């Protein structure tokens, strides 16, 4: 009875706030398992994300679904109402610019509880189900990748492609792409999916794959949540390694650095013994960064100075590579690593190596998160800028941004690593540069209120704009990863030759623009304008 009263209260608030002309019993048909909460803690939490850049109004309510059917019934109610309300799926809340928020509708909290409504449904979304013989796992769209890993490791298996941070939802990363240092070899996470269950903007629950509803399948992967809410994903698995040899080497010459990175990713078709399993890198523009959380190899008791490696006080580049292995093959790992390193041209005295369990390597950023949280440096604004830069222009980017705009100060890691375009399925909605090799450049800065201008949110935001303006003026056709635009034309330019298909599928699967309105690609419509 208490649950039904709470649900009724939430529905009435929706009606009063939005001016809906629907019978409350329409939404009551959701049943008591579909938790629609207006608890202030739930609502406030759903109005925030990792970026802390938006001052979005809180949603009207938060749903804690127990099944795909719960999500479908909510979206169907929104689609069928006279004036409608928006529905946004939220995973772990790691968006930067409010992409998972909505001020005029319901946030579907896919990844467990974010607040304190205290309302228990008695049901939970299904746990990951591993199919050892077939080598895939079925997971709820809100499952965090760390929990997927834990489930598959019980069978000696693991997903092939990762993100650097595992406390992200499966549906969230698949709606973008999901990239890390394995992407050169296995492609992004969206290239390692067998099947999806998706709730469309009409409230239809579709199963899609290469063979079934294939157009929807490819549209949803990298589709920024515009066509449907992913409620189940079937993820490809491989035998899980036990340990990782993790290596970092330094460069002072950018062309040498990129040449070595590009050589390493060119080995993707070689046998496992003749290539690394992970290739990333980062840029060091000030001496403070070389000893920060991304550079944990460097002993704090013996800090490394840029000036000792680059006498002219320039920029340094760190190649980050890793090789997976099993304890049964440990006797050959030294020889394999040495053979690969001999072909690289890094600064000889700059090799830093460590060895660790596979799980610890994949979960390394979470450990850094805990340290930052303890210092109050995690829940701060994050004006991140993630760009795909074509190989042909990466040297121009280095000269204009790393050696120019950034100066010698930054407030967070700057990742840079190449990927092979042929590992990306062109049928997905994800957008990449039109070259065989392109780079991710990720400026992962944190805005701090510590009195230093270069750490302020205003300074870093302006610097991001300056970087984008430089790229435009220099003819560097970058593509934003985790894109954020505010005008229709910017979105059209972003998708370019994919836009017509993107728009057509939006009108087919979400004609009222109910879903993921926080992306600001389409404006939600009411029934009058829709008709």
XYZ file of C-alpha atoms in Angstrom:
531
model
C 0.000 0.000 0.000
C 2.820 2.448 0.864
C 4.473 1.751 -2.464
C 1.271 2.411 -4.397
C 0.716 5.671 -2.528
C 4.255 6.796 -3.378
C 3.710 5.903 -7.014
C 0.405 7.761 -7.100
C 2.059 10.835 -5.568
C 4.792 10.744 -8.198
C 2.268 10.447 -11.017
C 0.206 13.322 -9.672
C 3.353 15.465 -9.513
C 4.050 14.654 -13.147
C 0.531 15.672 -14.106
C 0.581 18.933 -12.152
C 4.081 19.950 -13.246
C 3.853 19.146 -16.927
C 0.131 19.670 -17.340
C -0.481 16.160 -18.590
C -4.040 15.226 -19.430
C -3.925 11.518 -18.704
C -5.646 9.295 -16.227
C -3.313 8.427 -13.335
C -4.383 4.812 -13.686
C -2.440 4.690 -16.971
C 0.826 4.924 -15.089
C -0.402 2.849 -12.176
C -0.464 -0.033 -14.638
C 3.318 -0.007 -14.261
C 2.813 -2.046 -11.102
C 4.532 -1.770 -7.739
C 7.806 -3.259 -8.992
C 8.529 -0.269 -11.197
C 9.639 2.104 -8.479
C 8.733 5.683 -9.345
C 10.277 7.809 -6.610
C 10.044 11.489 -5.758
C 12.263 11.128 -2.715
C 14.339 14.349 -2.526
C 17.580 12.389 -2.245
C 16.822 10.360 -5.364
C 15.722 13.398 -7.335
C 18.723 15.517 -6.360
C 21.208 12.758 -7.177
C 19.617 12.241 -10.592
C 20.112 15.929 -11.379
C 23.898 15.676 -10.982
C 26.620 13.973 -12.959
C 30.387 13.569 -12.901
C 30.972 16.751 -14.874
C 29.217 18.999 -12.346
C 29.066 21.536 -15.175
C 25.326 21.852 -15.629
C 22.784 23.471 -13.356
C 19.994 21.262 -14.623
C 16.669 21.293 -12.856
C 15.886 18.051 -11.057
C 13.717 15.460 -12.818
C 10.075 15.093 -11.888
C 10.664 11.558 -10.643
C 13.187 8.722 -10.638
C 12.357 5.154 -11.612
C 14.219 2.153 -10.196
C 13.291 -0.583 -12.686
C 13.422 -4.276 -11.979
C 13.074 -5.456 -15.581
C 13.003 -4.452 -19.218
C 9.216 -4.529 -19.034
C 9.236 -1.836 -16.334
C 11.231 0.465 -18.610
C 9.013 -0.328 -21.597
C 5.821 0.447 -19.700
C 7.145 3.810 -18.549
C 8.251 4.845 -22.055
C 4.987 3.588 -23.547
C 3.067 5.762 -21.083
C 5.161 8.784 -22.076
C 4.683 8.057 -25.776
C 0.928 7.640 -25.450
C 0.197 10.657 -23.260
C -1.371 13.772 -24.760
C 1.514 16.075 -23.909
C 4.240 13.615 -23.058
C 7.212 13.726 -20.754
C 10.826 12.804 -21.425
C 12.642 9.690 -20.229
C 16.404 9.529 -19.712
C 18.380 6.434 -18.749
C 21.108 7.021 -16.168
C 23.850 4.538 -15.352
C 26.613 5.466 -12.930
C 26.147 9.165 -13.668
C 29.541 9.604 -15.315
C 28.318 11.968 -18.034
C 30.064 15.315 -18.323
C 27.453 17.682 -19.743
C 24.116 16.477 -18.404
C 23.543 13.910 -21.152
C 21.621 11.592 -18.790
C 19.521 14.305 -17.177
C 16.018 15.591 -17.848
C 14.127 18.399 -16.171
C 10.726 17.569 -17.663
C 10.375 13.891 -17.120
C 11.633 10.737 -15.449
C 15.199 9.540 -14.996
C 15.424 5.757 -15.172
C 18.112 4.819 -12.693
C 19.586 1.748 -14.377
C 22.571 1.177 -12.053
C 21.185 0.376 -8.636
C 20.028 2.992 -6.159
C 21.430 6.516 -6.243
C 19.420 7.943 -3.407
C 17.589 7.063 -0.273
C 13.917 6.516 -1.047
C 13.970 3.438 1.118
C 11.404 1.785 -1.128
C 12.226 -1.809 -1.907
C 10.566 -3.531 -4.841
C 11.401 -7.048 -3.773
C 12.919 -7.588 -7.225
C 16.181 -6.618 -8.812
C 17.398 -6.579 -12.407
C 18.949 -9.907 -13.452
C 22.537 -10.653 -12.543
C 25.047 -11.355 -15.334
C 24.572 -14.778 -16.880
C 27.732 -16.298 -18.300
C 27.669 -18.827 -21.146
C 31.121 -20.457 -20.852
C 30.912 -22.694 -23.918
C 29.623 -19.940 -26.185
C 31.954 -17.362 -24.611
C 29.479 -14.570 -24.026
C 27.661 -13.016 -21.088
C 24.161 -11.539 -20.866
C 24.052 -8.451 -18.644
C 21.501 -5.865 -17.539
C 22.028 -2.510 -19.248
C 22.739 -0.820 -15.934
C 25.323 -3.371 -14.804
C 28.707 -1.850 -14.040
C 31.647 -3.263 -15.961
C 33.461 -4.089 -12.723
C 30.603 -6.450 -11.816
C 30.591 -7.948 -15.298
C 34.289 -8.688 -14.846
C 33.767 -10.290 -11.453
C 31.043 -12.551 -12.853
C 32.966 -13.689 -15.908
C 36.206 -14.309 -14.007
C 34.412 -17.037 -12.066
C 34.449 -18.945 -15.353
C 37.971 -17.964 -16.325
C 36.667 -15.505 -18.939
C 36.609 -11.732 -19.451
C 35.327 -9.188 -21.981
C 37.834 -8.294 -24.686
C 37.553 -4.512 -24.802
C 37.428 -2.106 -21.878
C 37.276 1.469 -20.722
C 39.991 2.756 -18.393
C 37.419 3.138 -15.607
C 35.245 0.110 -14.790
C 32.597 1.822 -12.664
C 30.556 2.707 -15.741
C 27.348 1.056 -16.933
C 27.244 -1.306 -19.876
C 24.413 0.609 -21.531
C 26.210 3.901 -21.003
C 29.474 2.925 -22.671
C 27.741 1.064 -25.515
C 25.709 4.196 -26.232
C 29.004 5.991 -26.911
C 31.609 3.429 -28.009
C 33.693 2.312 -25.019
C 37.410 2.704 -25.626
C 40.701 1.960 -23.946
C 44.132 0.636 -24.817
C 42.707 -2.624 -26.203
C 40.699 -0.840 -28.951
C 43.528 -1.045 -31.504
C 43.331 -4.838 -31.249
C 39.709 -5.705 -30.461
C 37.978 -2.504 -31.471
C 35.789 -0.474 -29.093
C 33.277 -2.179 -26.830
C 30.535 -1.666 -29.434
C 32.488 -3.972 -31.763
C 32.203 -6.816 -29.242
C 28.433 -7.127 -28.802
C 26.370 -10.060 -30.072
C 22.855 -8.968 -29.154
C 20.818 -6.268 -27.410
C 17.407 -5.823 -25.827
C 16.280 -2.247 -26.431
C 13.225 -0.242 -25.363
C 12.372 2.158 -28.193
C 10.894 5.631 -27.828
C 7.495 4.070 -28.520
C 7.809 1.729 -25.559
C 8.447 -1.340 -27.726
C 10.881 -3.938 -26.404
C 13.007 -5.245 -29.265
C 15.713 -7.884 -29.383
C 18.261 -6.944 -32.024
C 21.459 -8.369 -33.479
C 23.236 -8.730 -36.816
C 20.441 -11.051 -37.946
C 17.392 -9.623 -36.128
C 16.359 -5.948 -36.297
C 19.876 -5.293 -37.564
C 19.290 -1.635 -38.424
C 18.240 -0.936 -34.843
C 21.188 -2.960 -33.527
C 23.783 -0.868 -35.336
C 21.962 2.403 -34.698
C 21.871 1.917 -30.922
C 25.597 1.116 -30.704
C 27.194 4.522 -30.373
C 23.743 6.092 -30.758
C 23.914 8.335 -27.670
C 20.664 6.871 -26.346
C 18.600 8.438 -29.145
C 16.831 5.333 -30.432
C 16.292 3.227 -27.344
C 17.316 2.302 -23.822
C 19.624 -0.716 -23.675
C 18.231 -3.123 -21.080
C 20.306 -6.199 -21.963
C 23.570 -6.713 -23.801
C 25.256 -9.937 -24.865
C 28.996 -9.305 -24.625
C 31.763 -11.337 -26.277
C 34.298 -12.993 -23.949
C 37.789 -14.473 -24.165
C 39.925 -16.518 -21.757
C 41.031 -14.172 -18.995
C 44.757 -13.687 -18.415
C 46.057 -13.898 -14.875
C 48.746 -11.234 -14.835
C 49.902 -8.115 -16.683
C 53.359 -6.730 -17.372
C 52.758 -2.949 -17.341
C 55.439 -0.722 -18.868
C 55.961 3.008 -19.373
C 58.694 4.642 -21.426
C 59.319 8.321 -22.181
C 59.946 10.321 -25.350
C 60.998 13.907 -25.940
C 60.366 13.799 -29.700
C 56.712 13.706 -30.744
C 57.202 12.183 -34.187
C 59.252 9.359 -32.690
C 56.590 8.798 -30.059
C 53.719 8.603 -32.578
C 55.773 6.485 -34.993
C 56.298 3.899 -32.251
C 52.632 3.988 -31.218
C 51.520 3.508 -34.809
C 53.970 0.665 -35.276
C 52.623 -1.132 -32.197
C 48.980 -0.907 -33.288
C 49.966 -2.151 -36.784
C 50.765 -5.518 -35.159
C 47.117 -6.229 -34.341
C 46.925 -9.234 -36.685
C 50.119 -10.806 -35.320
C 50.118 -13.742 -32.873
C 49.708 -12.784 -29.216
C 53.387 -13.415 -28.496
C 54.405 -10.759 -31.041
C 52.335 -7.782 -29.898
C 51.279 -5.895 -26.807
C 47.710 -6.231 -25.551
C 47.306 -2.610 -24.532
C 48.682 0.566 -26.105
C 48.011 4.013 -24.685
C 50.044 7.099 -23.852
C 49.890 10.495 -22.237
C 51.386 13.952 -22.532
C 53.401 15.620 -19.775
C 53.453 19.405 -20.044
C 54.496 20.223 -16.497
C 56.697 18.597 -13.909
C 53.890 18.206 -11.406
C 51.980 15.856 -13.683
C 54.828 13.425 -14.093
C 54.316 12.303 -10.485
C 50.509 12.416 -10.348
C 48.018 9.555 -10.136
C 48.424 8.536 -13.786
C 52.181 8.362 -13.251
C 52.248 6.140 -10.192
C 55.388 4.371 -11.399
C 57.552 7.299 -10.473
C 58.656 7.158 -6.861
C 57.543 10.180 -4.819
C 60.857 9.875 -2.968
C 62.744 10.282 -6.221
C 60.644 12.623 -8.387
C 61.449 12.791 -12.069
C 62.155 16.210 -13.546
C 61.229 17.068 -17.097
C 64.384 19.155 -17.291
C 66.487 16.070 -16.594
C 65.033 14.304 -19.637
C 64.248 17.295 -21.850
C 66.962 19.961 -21.270
C 65.007 22.568 -23.226
C 62.071 22.320 -20.857
C 59.747 21.015 -23.565
C 56.924 18.509 -23.539
C 57.432 14.842 -22.718
C 55.362 11.941 -24.026
C 54.821 8.684 -22.193
C 54.077 5.448 -24.022
C 52.026 3.111 -21.844
C 51.951 -0.541 -22.894
C 50.971 -3.820 -21.307
C 51.259 -7.507 -22.039
C 48.867 -10.076 -20.592
C 50.040 -13.532 -19.596
C 49.283 -16.629 -17.569
C 51.433 -17.878 -14.755
C 52.060 -21.025 -16.802
C 53.725 -18.895 -19.527
C 55.633 -16.564 -17.200
C 58.938 -18.009 -18.344
C 58.552 -16.494 -21.820
C 57.136 -13.061 -20.950
C 60.541 -11.409 -20.420
C 61.767 -12.505 -23.829
C 58.574 -11.409 -25.604
C 58.605 -7.959 -23.977
C 62.311 -7.446 -24.626
C 61.887 -8.357 -28.287
C 59.125 -5.754 -28.718
C 60.913 -3.027 -26.782
C 64.035 -3.400 -28.932
C 62.090 -2.066 -31.903
C 61.103 1.170 -30.120
C 63.075 4.418 -29.854
C 62.272 5.767 -26.383
C 64.690 7.514 -24.036
C 66.867 4.570 -22.872
C 66.957 5.444 -19.181
C 63.198 5.925 -18.909
C 61.812 2.390 -18.664
C 59.455 1.882 -15.716
C 57.949 -1.581 -15.274
C 55.621 -3.272 -12.829
C 53.826 -6.600 -12.697
C 50.347 -7.123 -11.274
C 47.216 -9.286 -11.359
C 44.977 -8.708 -14.384
C 42.089 -7.444 -12.237
C 44.304 -4.888 -10.506
C 45.474 -3.549 -13.853
C 41.958 -3.120 -15.206
C 40.742 -1.541 -11.961
C 43.719 0.774 -11.463
C 41.801 4.040 -11.980
C 39.309 3.166 -9.239
C 42.154 2.920 -6.763
C 43.255 6.377 -7.837
C 39.658 7.549 -7.422
C 39.646 6.440 -3.797
C 42.805 8.462 -3.140
C 41.327 11.562 -4.769
C 38.068 11.155 -2.857
C 39.999 11.047 0.400
C 41.509 14.432 -0.486
C 38.236 15.966 -1.667
C 39.516 16.123 -5.240
C 37.024 13.791 -6.952
C 33.641 15.503 -6.659
C 34.734 18.687 -8.422
C 33.815 20.035 -11.888
C 35.373 18.088 -14.743
C 35.535 20.156 -17.953
C 36.777 17.207 -19.992
C 37.386 17.406 -23.724
C 37.731 14.168 -25.705
C 38.688 14.373 -29.363
C 39.370 11.972 -32.211
C 42.186 13.504 -34.274
C 43.122 12.163 -37.735
C 46.649 10.761 -38.014
C 47.559 13.225 -40.763
C 46.976 16.181 -38.420
C 48.274 14.867 -35.101
C 51.638 16.658 -35.486
C 49.813 19.952 -36.101
C 47.723 19.292 -33.004
C 50.876 18.689 -30.957
C 52.434 21.940 -32.110
C 49.340 24.060 -31.622
C 47.912 22.526 -28.429
C 50.474 20.532 -26.447
C 53.309 22.924 -27.215
C 51.108 26.000 -27.614
C 47.726 26.543 -25.998
C 48.355 24.433 -22.888
C 51.521 26.268 -21.914
C 53.286 24.471 -19.102
C 50.310 24.005 -16.783
C 47.484 21.524 -16.701
C 45.185 20.123 -14.040
C 44.790 16.526 -15.037
C 46.047 13.799 -17.339
C 46.124 14.214 -21.109
C 45.795 10.865 -22.850
C 46.867 10.234 -26.425
C 46.823 6.964 -28.329
C 46.002 5.722 -31.849
C 43.342 3.300 -33.034
C 42.705 1.342 -36.217
C 39.545 2.418 -38.023
C 39.027 -1.049 -39.480
C 38.255 -2.274 -35.958
C 35.167 -0.026 -35.901
C 31.972 -1.119 -37.622
C 30.967 1.689 -39.988
C 27.311 0.674 -39.588
C 27.253 1.856 -35.969
C 26.231 5.412 -35.088
C 29.667 6.213 -33.673
C 31.570 8.870 -35.633
C 35.321 8.773 -36.284
C 37.698 10.652 -38.642
C 37.926 9.468 -42.247
C 41.420 8.009 -41.976
C 42.717 4.482 -41.404
C 44.397 5.560 -38.157
C 43.164 8.229 -35.771
C 44.108 9.318 -32.256
C 42.144 9.804 -29.097
C 43.255 12.962 -27.326
C 41.540 13.189 -23.947
C 42.081 16.258 -21.776
C 40.823 14.952 -18.443
C 41.133 18.055 -16.311
C 39.600 18.875 -12.938
C 38.598 22.403 -11.964
C 39.844 23.272 -8.481
C 38.945 26.204 -6.290
C 42.491 26.640 -4.991
C 43.155 30.222 -6.007
C 45.187 29.322 -9.104
C 43.656 30.804 -12.240
C 44.868 27.963 -14.468
C 42.905 25.478 -12.349
C 39.620 27.397 -12.386
C 36.552 26.161 -14.254
C 36.341 29.368 -16.279
C 39.967 29.118 -17.401
C 39.738 25.455 -18.406
C 36.398 25.915 -20.178
C 37.794 28.832 -22.159
C 40.867 26.775 -22.989
C 38.670 23.980 -24.365
C 36.937 26.516 -26.616
C 40.333 27.814 -27.710
C 41.458 24.287 -28.622
C 38.336 23.660 -30.701
C 38.709 27.031 -32.399
C 42.354 26.281 -33.197
C 41.396 22.947 -34.764
C 38.757 24.629 -36.891
C 41.095 27.376 -38.081
C 43.960 24.930 -38.732
C 41.775 22.606 -40.779
C 42.056 19.752 -38.251
C 38.781 17.865 -38.680
C 38.374 16.493 -35.165
C 35.394 14.510 -33.945
C 34.277 14.846 -30.366
C 34.046 11.626 -28.369
C 31.309 11.856 -25.721
C 30.111 14.778 -27.890
C 28.432 17.910 -26.604
C 26.941 20.526 -28.901
C 24.201 23.091 -28.408
C 22.992 23.803 -31.953
C 21.303 21.686 -34.593
C 23.892 22.534 -37.238
C 26.754 21.429 -34.979
C 25.117 18.010 -34.620
C 24.571 17.759 -38.372
C 28.243 18.633 -38.920
C 29.299 16.077 -36.317
C 27.474 13.174 -37.982
C 28.067 14.409 -41.552
C 27.197 11.569 -43.947
C 25.564 9.592 -41.125
C 23.118 12.369 -40.283
C 20.344 11.481 -42.758
C 20.223 7.906 -41.490
C 20.477 9.075 -37.882
C 17.529 11.428 -38.350
C 15.441 8.843 -40.213
C 15.915 6.246 -37.493
C 15.132 8.806 -34.790
C 11.809 9.507 -36.458
C 11.147 5.782 -36.773
C 12.041 4.644 -33.264
C 11.537 7.803 -31.162
C 9.301 10.130 -33.199
C 8.266 12.227 -30.197
C 11.888 12.727 -29.114
C 11.173 11.325 -25.663
C 14.539 9.656 -25.059
C 17.889 11.159 -23.955
C 16.815 14.777 -24.334
C 19.841 15.783 -22.247
C 22.024 15.210 -25.310
C 20.314 18.260 -26.881
C 20.212 16.695 -30.346
C 16.432 16.791 -30.747
C 13.771 18.884 -29.007
C 10.964 16.891 -27.338
C 7.559 17.400 -28.945
C 4.088 17.423 -27.481
C 1.183 15.662 -29.107
C -0.191 18.775 -30.781
C 3.023 19.635 -32.633
C 3.718 15.970 -33.354
C 0.387 15.558 -35.130
